[in-house]
Amino acid sequence: MRTLSLPYPDDVLITSGKSPQALEAELIFLLAVKLFELRRLYLGKAADFCNINKLQFIATFP
């Protein structure tokens, strides 16, 4: 498996009001959502990508 390192400025962390771990988990989730929307990841792979189950992942969509 490959690893992506994504630098982000401190002000993104500050304005998010989240811990570094929570912000990074949210960024991973948002990437998985976008890849799912673009049909580059199937539901199961998108959920796996952010370490949650399919039901939790799909619950984010209206």
Coordinates of N, CA and C in Angstrom, one line a residue:
M1 N 0.8 -1.2 0.0 CA 0.0 0.0 0.0 C 0.9 1.2 0.0
R2 N 0.5 2.2 -0.7 CA 1.2 3.5 -0.8 C 0.7 4.4 0.3
T3 N 1.5 5.4 0.6 CA 1.2 6.4 1.6 C 1.3 7.8 0.9
L4 N 0.3 8.7 1.2 CA 0.3 10.0 0.8 C 0.5 10.9 1.9
S5 N 1.5 11.8 1.8 CA 1.7 12.8 2.8 C 1.2 14.2 2.3
L6 N 0.3 14.8 3.1 CA -0.3 16.0 2.7 C -0.1 17.1 3.7
P7 N 0.8 18.0 3.3 CA 1.0 19.1 4.3 C -0.2 20.1 4.3
Y8 N -0.5 20.6 5.5 CA -1.5 21.6 5.6 C -1.1 22.7 6.6
P9 N -1.5 23.9 6.4 CA -1.0 25.0 7.3 C -1.7 24.9 8.6
D10 N -1.1 25.5 9.6 CA -1.6 25.5 11.0 C -3.0 26.1 11.1
D11 N -3.2 27.2 10.2 CA -4.5 27.9 10.4 C -5.6 27.0 9.9
V12 N -5.4 26.0 9.1 CA -6.5 25.0 8.8 C -6.9 24.2 10.0
L13 N -5.9 23.8 10.7 CA -6.1 23.1 12.0 C -6.8 24.0 13.0
I14 N -6.4 25.2 13.2 CA -7.0 26.1 14.1 C -8.4 26.4 13.8
T15 N -8.7 26.8 12.5 CA -10.0 27.1 12.2 C -11.0 25.9 12.2
S16 N -10.4 24.7 12.0 CA -11.3 23.5 12.1 C -11.8 23.3 13.5
G17 N -11.0 23.7 14.5 CA -11.4 23.5 15.9 C -11.3 22.0 16.3
K18 N -10.5 21.3 15.5 CA -10.4 19.8 15.8 C -8.9 19.5 16.2
S19 N -8.8 18.3 16.7 CA -7.4 17.9 17.0 C -6.8 17.5 15.7
P20 N -5.4 17.4 15.6 CA -4.8 17.0 14.4 C -5.3 15.6 13.9
Q21 N -5.5 14.7 14.8 CA -6.0 13.4 14.4 C -7.4 13.4 13.8
A22 N -8.3 14.2 14.5 CA -9.6 14.4 14.0 C -9.7 15.1 12.6
L23 N -8.9 16.1 12.4 CA -8.8 16.8 11.1 C -8.3 15.8 10.1
E24 N -7.3 15.1 10.3 CA -6.7 14.2 9.3 C -7.7 13.1 9.0
A25 N -8.5 12.6 10.0 CA -9.5 11.6 9.7 C -10.6 12.2 8.8
E26 N -10.9 13.4 9.1 CA -12.0 14.1 8.3 C -11.5 14.3 6.8
L27 N -10.2 14.7 6.7 CA -9.7 14.8 5.3 C -9.7 13.5 4.6
I28 N -9.3 12.4 5.2 CA -9.3 11.1 4.6 C -10.7 10.8 4.2
F29 N -11.7 11.0 5.1 CA -13.1 10.7 4.8 C -13.6 11.5 3.6
L30 N -13.2 12.8 3.6 CA -13.7 13.7 2.4 C -13.1 13.2 1.1
L31 N -11.8 12.7 1.1 CA -11.2 12.2 -0.1 C -12.0 10.9 -0.5
A32 N -12.3 10.1 0.4 CA -13.0 8.8 0.1 C -14.4 9.2 -0.5
V33 N -15.1 10.2 0.1 CA -16.4 10.6 -0.4 C -16.3 11.0 -1.9
K34 N -15.3 11.9 -2.1 CA -15.1 12.4 -3.5 C -14.8 11.3 -4.5
L35 N -13.9 10.4 -4.1 CA -13.5 9.3 -5.0 C -14.8 8.4 -5.2
F36 N -15.6 8.2 -4.2 CA -16.8 7.5 -4.4 C -17.8 8.2 -5.3
E37 N -17.9 9.5 -5.2 CA -18.8 10.3 -6.0 C -18.4 10.2 -7.5
L38 N -17.0 10.2 -7.7 CA -16.5 10.1 -9.0 C -16.5 8.7 -9.6
R39 N -17.0 7.7 -8.8 CA -17.0 6.3 -9.1 C -15.6 5.7 -9.4
R40 N -14.7 6.3 -8.6 CA -13.3 5.7 -8.7 C -13.1 4.7 -7.6
L41 N -14.0 4.7 -6.5 CA -14.0 3.7 -5.5 C -15.4 3.2 -5.3
Y42 N -15.6 1.9 -5.1 CA -16.9 1.3 -4.8 C -17.1 1.6 -3.3
L43 N -18.4 1.4 -2.9 CA -18.8 1.6 -1.6 C -17.9 0.9 -0.5
G44 N -17.6 -0.3 -0.7 CA -16.8 -1.1 0.3 C -15.4 -0.5 0.4
K45 N -14.8 -0.2 -0.8 CA -13.4 0.3 -0.8 C -13.4 1.7 -0.2
A46 N -14.4 2.5 -0.5 CA -14.4 3.9 0.1 C -14.5 3.8 1.6
A47 N -15.4 2.9 2.1 CA -15.5 2.7 3.6 C -14.2 2.2 4.2
D48 N -13.6 1.2 3.5 CA -12.3 0.7 4.0 C -11.3 1.8 4.0
F49 N -11.3 2.6 3.0 CA -10.3 3.7 2.9 C -10.3 4.6 4.1
C50 N -11.4 4.8 4.8 CA -11.5 5.6 6.0 C -11.8 4.8 7.2
N51 N -11.6 3.5 7.2 CA -11.7 2.7 8.3 C -13.0 2.7 9.0
I52 N -14.1 2.7 8.2 CA -15.4 2.6 8.8 C -16.2 1.6 8.0
N53 N -17.4 1.2 8.5 CA -18.1 0.2 7.8 C -19.0 0.9 6.7
K54 N -19.6 0.1 5.8 CA -20.4 0.6 4.7 C -21.6 1.4 5.2
L55 N -22.2 0.9 6.2 CA -23.4 1.6 6.7 C -23.1 3.0 7.2
Q56 N -21.9 3.1 8.0 CA -21.5 4.4 8.5 C -21.2 5.3 7.3
F57 N -20.5 4.8 6.3 CA -20.1 5.6 5.2 C -21.3 6.1 4.4
I58 N -22.2 5.2 4.1 CA -23.4 5.6 3.3 C -24.3 6.5 4.0
A59 N -24.3 6.5 5.3 CA -25.2 7.3 6.2 C -24.9 8.8 6.0
T60 N -23.7 9.2 5.4 CA -23.4 10.6 5.2 C -24.1 11.2 4.0
F61 N -24.7 10.3 3.1 CA -25.4 10.8 1.9 C -26.9 10.9 2.2
P62 N -27.5 12.0 1.7 CA -28.9 12.2 1.9 C -29.8 11.2 1.1

